[in-house]
PDB file of C-alpha atoms and ligand atoms in Angstrom:
ATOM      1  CA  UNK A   1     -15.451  -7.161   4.371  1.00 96.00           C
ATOM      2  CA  UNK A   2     -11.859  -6.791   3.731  1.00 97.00           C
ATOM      3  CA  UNK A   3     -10.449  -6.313  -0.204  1.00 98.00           C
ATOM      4  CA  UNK A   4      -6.595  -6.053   0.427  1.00 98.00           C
ATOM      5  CA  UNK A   5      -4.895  -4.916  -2.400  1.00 98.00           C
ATOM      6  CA  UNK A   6      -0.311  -5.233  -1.906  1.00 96.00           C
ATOM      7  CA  UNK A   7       1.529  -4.664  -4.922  1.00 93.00           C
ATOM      8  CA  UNK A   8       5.476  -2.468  -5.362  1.00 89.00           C
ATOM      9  CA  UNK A   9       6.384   1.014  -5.856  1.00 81.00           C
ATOM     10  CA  UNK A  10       4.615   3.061  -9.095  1.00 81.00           C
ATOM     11  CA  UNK A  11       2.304  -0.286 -10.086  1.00 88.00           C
ATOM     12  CA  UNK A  12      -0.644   2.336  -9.345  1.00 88.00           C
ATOM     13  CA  UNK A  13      -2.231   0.140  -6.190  1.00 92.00           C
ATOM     14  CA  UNK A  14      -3.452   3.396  -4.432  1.00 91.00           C
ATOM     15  CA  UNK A  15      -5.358   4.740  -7.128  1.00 93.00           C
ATOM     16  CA  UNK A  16      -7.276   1.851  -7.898  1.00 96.00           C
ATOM     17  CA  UNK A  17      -7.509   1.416  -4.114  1.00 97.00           C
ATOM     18  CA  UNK A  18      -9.886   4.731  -3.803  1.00 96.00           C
ATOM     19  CA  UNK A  19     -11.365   3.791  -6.335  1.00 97.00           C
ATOM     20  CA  UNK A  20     -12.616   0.256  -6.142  1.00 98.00           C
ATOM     21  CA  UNK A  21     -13.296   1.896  -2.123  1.00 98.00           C
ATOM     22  CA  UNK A  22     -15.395   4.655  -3.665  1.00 97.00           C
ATOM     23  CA  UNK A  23     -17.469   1.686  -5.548  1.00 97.00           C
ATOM     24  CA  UNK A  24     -17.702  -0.432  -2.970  1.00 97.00           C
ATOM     25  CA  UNK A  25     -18.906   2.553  -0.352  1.00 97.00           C
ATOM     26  CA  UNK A  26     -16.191   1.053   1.658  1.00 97.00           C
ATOM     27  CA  UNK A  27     -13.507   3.308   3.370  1.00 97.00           C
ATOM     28  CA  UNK A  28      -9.925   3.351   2.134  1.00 97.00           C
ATOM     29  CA  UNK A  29      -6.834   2.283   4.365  1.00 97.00           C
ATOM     30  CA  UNK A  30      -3.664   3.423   3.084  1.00 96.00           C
ATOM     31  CA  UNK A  31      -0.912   1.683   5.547  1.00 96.00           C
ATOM     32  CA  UNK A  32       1.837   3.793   4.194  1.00 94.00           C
ATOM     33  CA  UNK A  33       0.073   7.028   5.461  1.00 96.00           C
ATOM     34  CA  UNK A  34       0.860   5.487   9.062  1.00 98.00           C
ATOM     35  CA  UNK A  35       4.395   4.721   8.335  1.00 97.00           C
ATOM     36  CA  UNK A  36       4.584   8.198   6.756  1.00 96.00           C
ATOM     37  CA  UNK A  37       3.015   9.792   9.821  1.00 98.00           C
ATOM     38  CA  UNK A  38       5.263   7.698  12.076  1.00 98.00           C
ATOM     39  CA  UNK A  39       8.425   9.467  10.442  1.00 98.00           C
ATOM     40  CA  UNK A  40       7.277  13.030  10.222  1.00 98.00           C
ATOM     41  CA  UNK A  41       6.465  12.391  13.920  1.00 98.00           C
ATOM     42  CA  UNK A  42       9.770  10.728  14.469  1.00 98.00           C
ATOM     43  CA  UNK A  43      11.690  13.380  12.002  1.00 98.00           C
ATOM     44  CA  UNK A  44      10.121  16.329  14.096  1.00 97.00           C
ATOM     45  CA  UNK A  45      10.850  14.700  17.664  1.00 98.00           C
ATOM     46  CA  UNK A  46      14.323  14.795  16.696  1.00 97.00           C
ATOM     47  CA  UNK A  47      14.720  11.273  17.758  1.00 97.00           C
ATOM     48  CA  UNK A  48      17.747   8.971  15.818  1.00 98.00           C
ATOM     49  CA  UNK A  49      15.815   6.516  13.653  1.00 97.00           C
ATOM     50  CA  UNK A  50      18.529   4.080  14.970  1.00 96.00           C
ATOM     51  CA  UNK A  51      16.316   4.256  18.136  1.00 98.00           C
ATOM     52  CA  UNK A  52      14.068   1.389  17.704  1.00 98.00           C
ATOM     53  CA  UNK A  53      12.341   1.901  21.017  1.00 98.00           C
ATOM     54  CA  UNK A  54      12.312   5.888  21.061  1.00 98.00           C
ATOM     55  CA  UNK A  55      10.787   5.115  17.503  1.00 98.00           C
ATOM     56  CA  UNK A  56       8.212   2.915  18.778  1.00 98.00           C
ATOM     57  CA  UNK A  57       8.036   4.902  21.886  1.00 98.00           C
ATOM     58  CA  UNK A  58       6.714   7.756  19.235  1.00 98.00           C
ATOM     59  CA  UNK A  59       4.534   5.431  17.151  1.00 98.00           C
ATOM     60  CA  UNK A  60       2.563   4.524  20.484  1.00 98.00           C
ATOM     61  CA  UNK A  61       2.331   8.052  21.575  1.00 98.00           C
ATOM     62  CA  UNK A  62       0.481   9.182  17.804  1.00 98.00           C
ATOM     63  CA  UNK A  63      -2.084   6.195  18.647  1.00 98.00           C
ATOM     64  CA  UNK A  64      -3.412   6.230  14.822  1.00 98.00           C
ATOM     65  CA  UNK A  65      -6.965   5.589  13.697  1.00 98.00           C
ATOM     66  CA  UNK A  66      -9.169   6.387  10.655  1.00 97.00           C
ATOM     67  CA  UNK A  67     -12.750   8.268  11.024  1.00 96.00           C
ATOM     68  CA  UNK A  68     -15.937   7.379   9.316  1.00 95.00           C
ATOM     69  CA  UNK A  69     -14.849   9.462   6.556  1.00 94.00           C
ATOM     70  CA  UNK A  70     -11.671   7.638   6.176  1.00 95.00           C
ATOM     71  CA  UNK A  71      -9.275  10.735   7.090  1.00 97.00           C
ATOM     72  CA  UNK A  72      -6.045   9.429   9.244  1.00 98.00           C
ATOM     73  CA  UNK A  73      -6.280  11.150  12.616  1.00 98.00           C
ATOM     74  CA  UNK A  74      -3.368  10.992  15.421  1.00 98.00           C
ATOM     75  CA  UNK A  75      -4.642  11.501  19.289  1.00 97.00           C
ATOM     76  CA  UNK A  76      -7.936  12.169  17.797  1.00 97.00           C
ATOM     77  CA  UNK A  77      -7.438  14.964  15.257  1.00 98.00           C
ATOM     78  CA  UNK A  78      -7.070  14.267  11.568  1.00 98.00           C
ATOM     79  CA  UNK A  79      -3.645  14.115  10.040  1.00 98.00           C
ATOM     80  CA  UNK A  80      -3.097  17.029   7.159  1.00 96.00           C
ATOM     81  CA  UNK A  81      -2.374  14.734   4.355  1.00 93.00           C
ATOM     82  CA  UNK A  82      -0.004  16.716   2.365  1.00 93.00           C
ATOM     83  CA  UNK A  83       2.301  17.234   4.894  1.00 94.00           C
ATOM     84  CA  UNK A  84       2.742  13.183   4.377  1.00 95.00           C
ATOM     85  CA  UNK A  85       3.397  13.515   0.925  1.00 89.00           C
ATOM     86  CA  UNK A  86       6.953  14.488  -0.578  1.00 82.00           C
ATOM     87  CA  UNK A  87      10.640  12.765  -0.663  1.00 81.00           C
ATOM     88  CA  UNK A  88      11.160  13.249   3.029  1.00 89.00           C
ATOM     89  CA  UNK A  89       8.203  11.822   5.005  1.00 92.00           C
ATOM     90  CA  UNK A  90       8.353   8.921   1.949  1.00 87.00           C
ATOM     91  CA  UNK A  91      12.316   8.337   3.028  1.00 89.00           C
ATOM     92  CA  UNK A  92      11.694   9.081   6.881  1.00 94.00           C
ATOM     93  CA  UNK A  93       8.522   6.477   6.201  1.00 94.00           C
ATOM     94  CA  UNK A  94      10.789   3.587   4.731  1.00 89.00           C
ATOM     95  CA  UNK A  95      13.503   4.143   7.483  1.00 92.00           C
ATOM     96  CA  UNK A  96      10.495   3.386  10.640  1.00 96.00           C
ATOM     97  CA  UNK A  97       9.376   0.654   7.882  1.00 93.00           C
ATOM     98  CA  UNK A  98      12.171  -0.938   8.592  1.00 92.00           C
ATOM     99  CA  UNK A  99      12.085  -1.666  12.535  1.00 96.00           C
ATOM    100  CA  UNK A 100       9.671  -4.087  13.457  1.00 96.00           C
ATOM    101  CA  UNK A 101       8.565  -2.728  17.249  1.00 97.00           C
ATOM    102  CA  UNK A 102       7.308   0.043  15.134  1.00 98.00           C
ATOM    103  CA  UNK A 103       5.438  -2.411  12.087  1.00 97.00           C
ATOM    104  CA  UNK A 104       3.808  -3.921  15.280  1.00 98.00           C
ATOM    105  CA  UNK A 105       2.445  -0.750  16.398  1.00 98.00           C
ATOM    106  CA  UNK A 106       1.012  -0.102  13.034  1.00 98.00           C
ATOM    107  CA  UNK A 107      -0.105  -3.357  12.026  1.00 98.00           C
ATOM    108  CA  UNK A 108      -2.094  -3.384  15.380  1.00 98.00           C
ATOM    109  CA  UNK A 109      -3.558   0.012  14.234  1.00 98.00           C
ATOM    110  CA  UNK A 110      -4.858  -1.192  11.132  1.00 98.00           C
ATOM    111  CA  UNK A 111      -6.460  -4.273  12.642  1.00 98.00           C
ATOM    112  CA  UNK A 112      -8.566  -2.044  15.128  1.00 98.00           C
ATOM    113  CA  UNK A 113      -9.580  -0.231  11.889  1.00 98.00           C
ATOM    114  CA  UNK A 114     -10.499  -3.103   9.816  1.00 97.00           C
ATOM    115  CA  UNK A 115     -12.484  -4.520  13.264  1.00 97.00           C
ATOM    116  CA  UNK A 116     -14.861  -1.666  12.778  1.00 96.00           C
ATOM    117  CA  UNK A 117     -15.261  -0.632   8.694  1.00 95.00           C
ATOM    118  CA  UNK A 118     -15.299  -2.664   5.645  1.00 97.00           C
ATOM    119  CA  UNK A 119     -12.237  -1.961   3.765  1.00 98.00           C
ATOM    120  CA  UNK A 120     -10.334  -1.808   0.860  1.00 98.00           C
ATOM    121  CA  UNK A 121      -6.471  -1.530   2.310  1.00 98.00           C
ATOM    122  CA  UNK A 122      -3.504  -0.737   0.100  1.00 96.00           C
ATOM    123  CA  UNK A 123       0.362  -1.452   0.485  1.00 94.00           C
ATOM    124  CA  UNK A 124       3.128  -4.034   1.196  1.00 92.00           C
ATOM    125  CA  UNK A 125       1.605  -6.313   3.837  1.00 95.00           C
ATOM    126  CA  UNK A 126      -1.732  -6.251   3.914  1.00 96.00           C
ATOM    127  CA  UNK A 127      -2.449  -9.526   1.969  1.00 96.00           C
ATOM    128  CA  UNK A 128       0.256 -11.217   4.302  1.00 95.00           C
ATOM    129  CA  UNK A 129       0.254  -9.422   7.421  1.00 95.00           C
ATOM    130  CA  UNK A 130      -2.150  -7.672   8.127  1.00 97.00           C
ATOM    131  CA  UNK A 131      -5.326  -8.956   7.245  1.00 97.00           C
ATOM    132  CA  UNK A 132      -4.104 -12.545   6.209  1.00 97.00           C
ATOM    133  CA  UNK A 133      -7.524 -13.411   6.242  1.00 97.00           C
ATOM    134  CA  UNK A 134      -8.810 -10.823   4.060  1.00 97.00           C
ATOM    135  CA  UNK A 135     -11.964 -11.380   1.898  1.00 97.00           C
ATOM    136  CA  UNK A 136     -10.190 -10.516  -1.269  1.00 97.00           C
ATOM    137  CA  UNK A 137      -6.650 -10.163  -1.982  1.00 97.00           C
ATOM    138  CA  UNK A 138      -4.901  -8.956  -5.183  1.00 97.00           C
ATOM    139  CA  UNK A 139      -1.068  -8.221  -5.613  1.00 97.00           C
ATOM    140  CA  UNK A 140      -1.321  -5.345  -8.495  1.00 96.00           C
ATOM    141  CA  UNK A 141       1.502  -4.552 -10.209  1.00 94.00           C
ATOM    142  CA  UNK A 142       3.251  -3.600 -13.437  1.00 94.00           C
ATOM    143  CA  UNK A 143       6.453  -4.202 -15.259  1.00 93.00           C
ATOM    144  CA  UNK A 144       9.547  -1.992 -14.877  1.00 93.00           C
ATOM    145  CA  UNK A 145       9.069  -0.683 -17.868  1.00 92.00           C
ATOM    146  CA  UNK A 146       5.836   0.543 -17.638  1.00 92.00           C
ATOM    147  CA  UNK A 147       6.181   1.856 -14.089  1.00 90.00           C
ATOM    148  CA  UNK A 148       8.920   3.786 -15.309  1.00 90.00           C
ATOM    149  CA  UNK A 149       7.212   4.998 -18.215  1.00 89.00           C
ATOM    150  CA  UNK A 150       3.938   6.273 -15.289  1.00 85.00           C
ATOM    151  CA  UNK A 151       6.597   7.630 -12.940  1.00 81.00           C
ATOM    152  CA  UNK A 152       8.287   9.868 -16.131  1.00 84.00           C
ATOM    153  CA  UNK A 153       5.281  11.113 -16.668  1.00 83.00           C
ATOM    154  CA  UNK A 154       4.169  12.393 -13.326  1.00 74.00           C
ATOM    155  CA  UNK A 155       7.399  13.761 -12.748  1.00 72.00           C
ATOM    156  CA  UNK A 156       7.831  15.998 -15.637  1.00 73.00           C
ATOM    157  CA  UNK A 157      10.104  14.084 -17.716  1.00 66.00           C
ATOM    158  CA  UNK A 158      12.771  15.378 -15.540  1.00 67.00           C
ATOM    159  CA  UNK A 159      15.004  11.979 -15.806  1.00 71.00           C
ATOM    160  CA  UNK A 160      15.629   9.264 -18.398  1.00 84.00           C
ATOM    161  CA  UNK A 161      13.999   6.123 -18.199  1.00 88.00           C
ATOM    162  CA  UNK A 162      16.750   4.413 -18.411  1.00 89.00           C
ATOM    163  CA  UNK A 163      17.910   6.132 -15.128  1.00 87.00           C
ATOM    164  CA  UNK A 164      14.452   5.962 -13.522  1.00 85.00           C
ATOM    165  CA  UNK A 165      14.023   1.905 -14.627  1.00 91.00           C
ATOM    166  CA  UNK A 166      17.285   1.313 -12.390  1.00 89.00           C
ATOM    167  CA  UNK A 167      16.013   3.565  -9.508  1.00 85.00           C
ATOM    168  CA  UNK A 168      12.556   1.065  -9.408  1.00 87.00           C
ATOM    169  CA  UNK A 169      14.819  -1.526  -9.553  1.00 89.00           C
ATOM    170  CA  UNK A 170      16.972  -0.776  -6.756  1.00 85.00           C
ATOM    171  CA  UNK A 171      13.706  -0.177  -4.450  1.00 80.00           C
ATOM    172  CA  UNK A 172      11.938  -2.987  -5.956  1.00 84.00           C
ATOM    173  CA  UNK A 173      15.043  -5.295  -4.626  1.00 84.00           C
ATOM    174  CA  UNK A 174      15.098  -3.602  -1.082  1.00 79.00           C
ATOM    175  CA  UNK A 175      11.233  -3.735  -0.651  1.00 80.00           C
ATOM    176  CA  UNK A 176      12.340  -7.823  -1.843  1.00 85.00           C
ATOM    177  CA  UNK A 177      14.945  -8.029   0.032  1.00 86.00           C
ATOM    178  CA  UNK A 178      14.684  -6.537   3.329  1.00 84.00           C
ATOM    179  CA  UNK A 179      14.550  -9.008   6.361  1.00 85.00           C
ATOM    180  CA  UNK A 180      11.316  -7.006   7.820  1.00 85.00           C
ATOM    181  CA  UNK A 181       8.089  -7.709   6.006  1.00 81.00           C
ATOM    182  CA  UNK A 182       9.787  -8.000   2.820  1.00 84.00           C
ATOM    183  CA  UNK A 183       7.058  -7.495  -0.478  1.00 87.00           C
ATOM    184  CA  UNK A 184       6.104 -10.960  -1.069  1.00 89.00           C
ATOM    185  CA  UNK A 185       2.982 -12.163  -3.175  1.00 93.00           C
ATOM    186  CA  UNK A 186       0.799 -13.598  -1.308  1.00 95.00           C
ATOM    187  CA  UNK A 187      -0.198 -16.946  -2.905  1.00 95.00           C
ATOM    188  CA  UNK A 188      -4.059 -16.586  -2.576  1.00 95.00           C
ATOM    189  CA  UNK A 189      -3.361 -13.017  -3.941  1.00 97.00           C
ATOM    190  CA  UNK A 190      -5.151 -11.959  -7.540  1.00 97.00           C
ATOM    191  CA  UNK A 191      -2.169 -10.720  -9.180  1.00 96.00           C
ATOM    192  CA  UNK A 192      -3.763  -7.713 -11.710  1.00 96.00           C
ATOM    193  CA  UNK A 193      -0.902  -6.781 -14.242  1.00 94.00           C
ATOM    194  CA  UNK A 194      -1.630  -3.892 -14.930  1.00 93.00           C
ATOM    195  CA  UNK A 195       0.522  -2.895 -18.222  1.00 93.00           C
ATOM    196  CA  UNK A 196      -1.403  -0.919 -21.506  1.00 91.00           C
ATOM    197  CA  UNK A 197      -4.645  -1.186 -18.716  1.00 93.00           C
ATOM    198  CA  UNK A 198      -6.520   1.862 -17.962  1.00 92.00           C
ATOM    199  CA  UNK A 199      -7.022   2.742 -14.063  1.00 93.00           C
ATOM    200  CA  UNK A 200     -10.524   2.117 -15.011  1.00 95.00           C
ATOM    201  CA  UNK A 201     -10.205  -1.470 -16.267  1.00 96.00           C
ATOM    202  CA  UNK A 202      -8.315  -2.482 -13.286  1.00 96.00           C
ATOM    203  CA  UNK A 203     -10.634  -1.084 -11.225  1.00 97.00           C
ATOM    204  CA  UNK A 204     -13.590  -3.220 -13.388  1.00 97.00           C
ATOM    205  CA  UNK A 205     -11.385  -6.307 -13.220  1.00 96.00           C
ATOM    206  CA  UNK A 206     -11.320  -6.420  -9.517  1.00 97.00           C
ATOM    207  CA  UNK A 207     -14.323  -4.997  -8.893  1.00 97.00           C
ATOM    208  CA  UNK A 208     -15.637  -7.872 -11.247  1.00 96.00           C
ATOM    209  CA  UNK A 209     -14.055 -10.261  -8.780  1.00 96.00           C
ATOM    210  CA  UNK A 210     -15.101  -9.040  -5.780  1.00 96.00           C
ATOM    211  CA  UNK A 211     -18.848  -8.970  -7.559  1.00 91.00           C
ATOM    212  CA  UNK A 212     -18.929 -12.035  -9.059  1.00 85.00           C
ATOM    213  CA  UNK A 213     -16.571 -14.308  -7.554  1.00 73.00           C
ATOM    214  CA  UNK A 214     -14.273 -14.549 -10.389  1.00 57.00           C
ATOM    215  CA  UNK A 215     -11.899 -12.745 -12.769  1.00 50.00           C
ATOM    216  CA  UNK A 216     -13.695 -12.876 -16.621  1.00 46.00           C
ATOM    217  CA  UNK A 217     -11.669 -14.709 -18.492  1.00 39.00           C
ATOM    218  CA  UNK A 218      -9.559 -13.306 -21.187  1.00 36.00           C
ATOM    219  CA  UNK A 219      -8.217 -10.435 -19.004  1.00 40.00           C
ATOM    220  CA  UNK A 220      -5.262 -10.075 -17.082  1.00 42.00           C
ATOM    221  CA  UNK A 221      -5.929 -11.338 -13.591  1.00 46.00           C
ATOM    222  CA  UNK A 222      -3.849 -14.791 -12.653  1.00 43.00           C
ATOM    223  CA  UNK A 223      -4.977 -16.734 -10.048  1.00 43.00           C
ATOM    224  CA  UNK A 224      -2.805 -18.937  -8.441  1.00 39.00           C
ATOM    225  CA  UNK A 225      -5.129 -21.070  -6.755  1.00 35.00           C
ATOM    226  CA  UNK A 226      -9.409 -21.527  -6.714  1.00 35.00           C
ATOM    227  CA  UNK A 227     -11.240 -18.710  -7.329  1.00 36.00           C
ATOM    228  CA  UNK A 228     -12.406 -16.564  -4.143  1.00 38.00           C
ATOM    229  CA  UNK A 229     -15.481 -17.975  -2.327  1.00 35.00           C
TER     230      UNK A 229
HETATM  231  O1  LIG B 301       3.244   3.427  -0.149  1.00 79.17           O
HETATM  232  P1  LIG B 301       4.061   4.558   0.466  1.00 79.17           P
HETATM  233  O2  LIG B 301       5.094   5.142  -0.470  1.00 79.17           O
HETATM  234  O3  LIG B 301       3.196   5.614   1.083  1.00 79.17           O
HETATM  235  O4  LIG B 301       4.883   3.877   1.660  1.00 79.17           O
HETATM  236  C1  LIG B 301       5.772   4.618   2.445  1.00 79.17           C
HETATM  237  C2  LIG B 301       6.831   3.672   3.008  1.00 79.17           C
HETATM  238  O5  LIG B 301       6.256   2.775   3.951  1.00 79.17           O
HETATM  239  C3  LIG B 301       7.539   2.818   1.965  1.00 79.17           C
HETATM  240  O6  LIG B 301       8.920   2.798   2.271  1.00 79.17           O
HETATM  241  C4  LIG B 301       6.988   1.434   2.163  1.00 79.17           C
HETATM  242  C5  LIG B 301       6.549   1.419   3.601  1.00 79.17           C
HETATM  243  N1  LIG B 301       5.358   0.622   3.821  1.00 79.17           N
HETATM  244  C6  LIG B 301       5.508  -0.591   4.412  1.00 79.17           C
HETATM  245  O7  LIG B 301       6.628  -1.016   4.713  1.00 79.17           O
HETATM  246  N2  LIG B 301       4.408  -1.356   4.668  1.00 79.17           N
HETATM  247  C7  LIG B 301       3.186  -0.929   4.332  1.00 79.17           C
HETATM  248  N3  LIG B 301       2.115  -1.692   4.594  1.00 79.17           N
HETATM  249  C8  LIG B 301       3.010   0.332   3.700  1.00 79.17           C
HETATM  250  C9  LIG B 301       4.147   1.085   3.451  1.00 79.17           C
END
């Protein structure tokens, strides 16, 4: 089974991606790990990330996969996550993002891994590109305000919101906007707004879906079309 959850920047998808993964006993796909690993690699190989092919040349050459355990590995060997984490592999990550030889590389990747696990995946195209065909899809997500409000507080109130609500909106515009697998909702997507919701309730609300066959009503889910079968 294959619970795809796409949604933008700060609305808190990867959270309640482990989570509703940890429920489920499924493993957890995060497709921006890949494009993060993909521009450490590319960062560290000292290639220009003008260089489509040299760029997919690299992608090829990692030959990503997950393990039973869910752990990204590269050639094998698991990936140290927190060397993905940070500014730099998140802006070398949205540069490789961009070219598609290297989105077909990944995308291919994350098929072979949702061939042999059930899954919960997480990111920007997983509803629409990836796994189309999903089981379950949702598109979570949260308004400016309140993912401005989440990323204040992680950060240390370093920054205003005002300043940080035009930063989201600026990436939330070139995630929109960007001719390679822009962030679209997918239509059959469960979109879970997630403002004034715990992690746990969203987590509850999907897993209710994915349970039952339906969102309960009263809560936030909006379906666009008939309720998953
Ligand atoms: O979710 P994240 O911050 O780890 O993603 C890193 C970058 O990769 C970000 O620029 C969006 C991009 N990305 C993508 O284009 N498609 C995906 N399926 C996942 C991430």
């Amino acid at each position: 089974m294959i619970i795809a959850i796409d949604g933008p920047a700060g609305s808190g998808k990867s959270t309640v991606a482990q989570l509703v993964a940890q429920e489920m006993g499924f493993l957890m796909l995060n497709t921006g790990a890949m494009y993060r690993a993909v521009g450490v690699a590319v960062h560290e190989a000292g290639v220009s990330f003008d260089d489509e092919a040299a760029c997919v040349a690299v992608a090829q050459s990692l030959d990503l996969d997950m393990d039973p355990e869910g752990r990204l590995l590269s050639r094998g060997h698991v990936v140290d996550a927190d060397g993905l984490l940070g500014e730099g592999p998140g802006a070398w990550a949205s540069k490789v993002a961009l070219l598609p030889g290297v989105r077909t590389v990944l995308v291919a990747a994350q098929r072979r891994v949702g061939e042999r696990w059930d899954l919960v995946t997480e990111g920007r195209d997983t509803t629409t590109v990836v796994f189309p065909d999903a089981d379950f899809k949702f598109f979570v997500t949260a308004s400016l305000a309140e993912r401005a409000r989440r990323r204040m507080a992680q950060t240390g109130f370093h920054k205003n919101l005002e300043a940080l609500m035009i930063d989201i909106e600026k990436r939330d515009r070139q995630d929109e906007q960007r001719e390679v697998a822009p962030l679209v909702r997918d239509p059959d997507a469960i979109e879970v707004l997630t403002d004034g919701l715990s992690i746990q309730r969203v987590v509850e609300l999907i897993l209710k879906v994915v349970q039952h066959g339906g969102p309960d009503r009263g809560a936030s889910p909006q379906r666009s079309r008939s309720s998953p079968s």
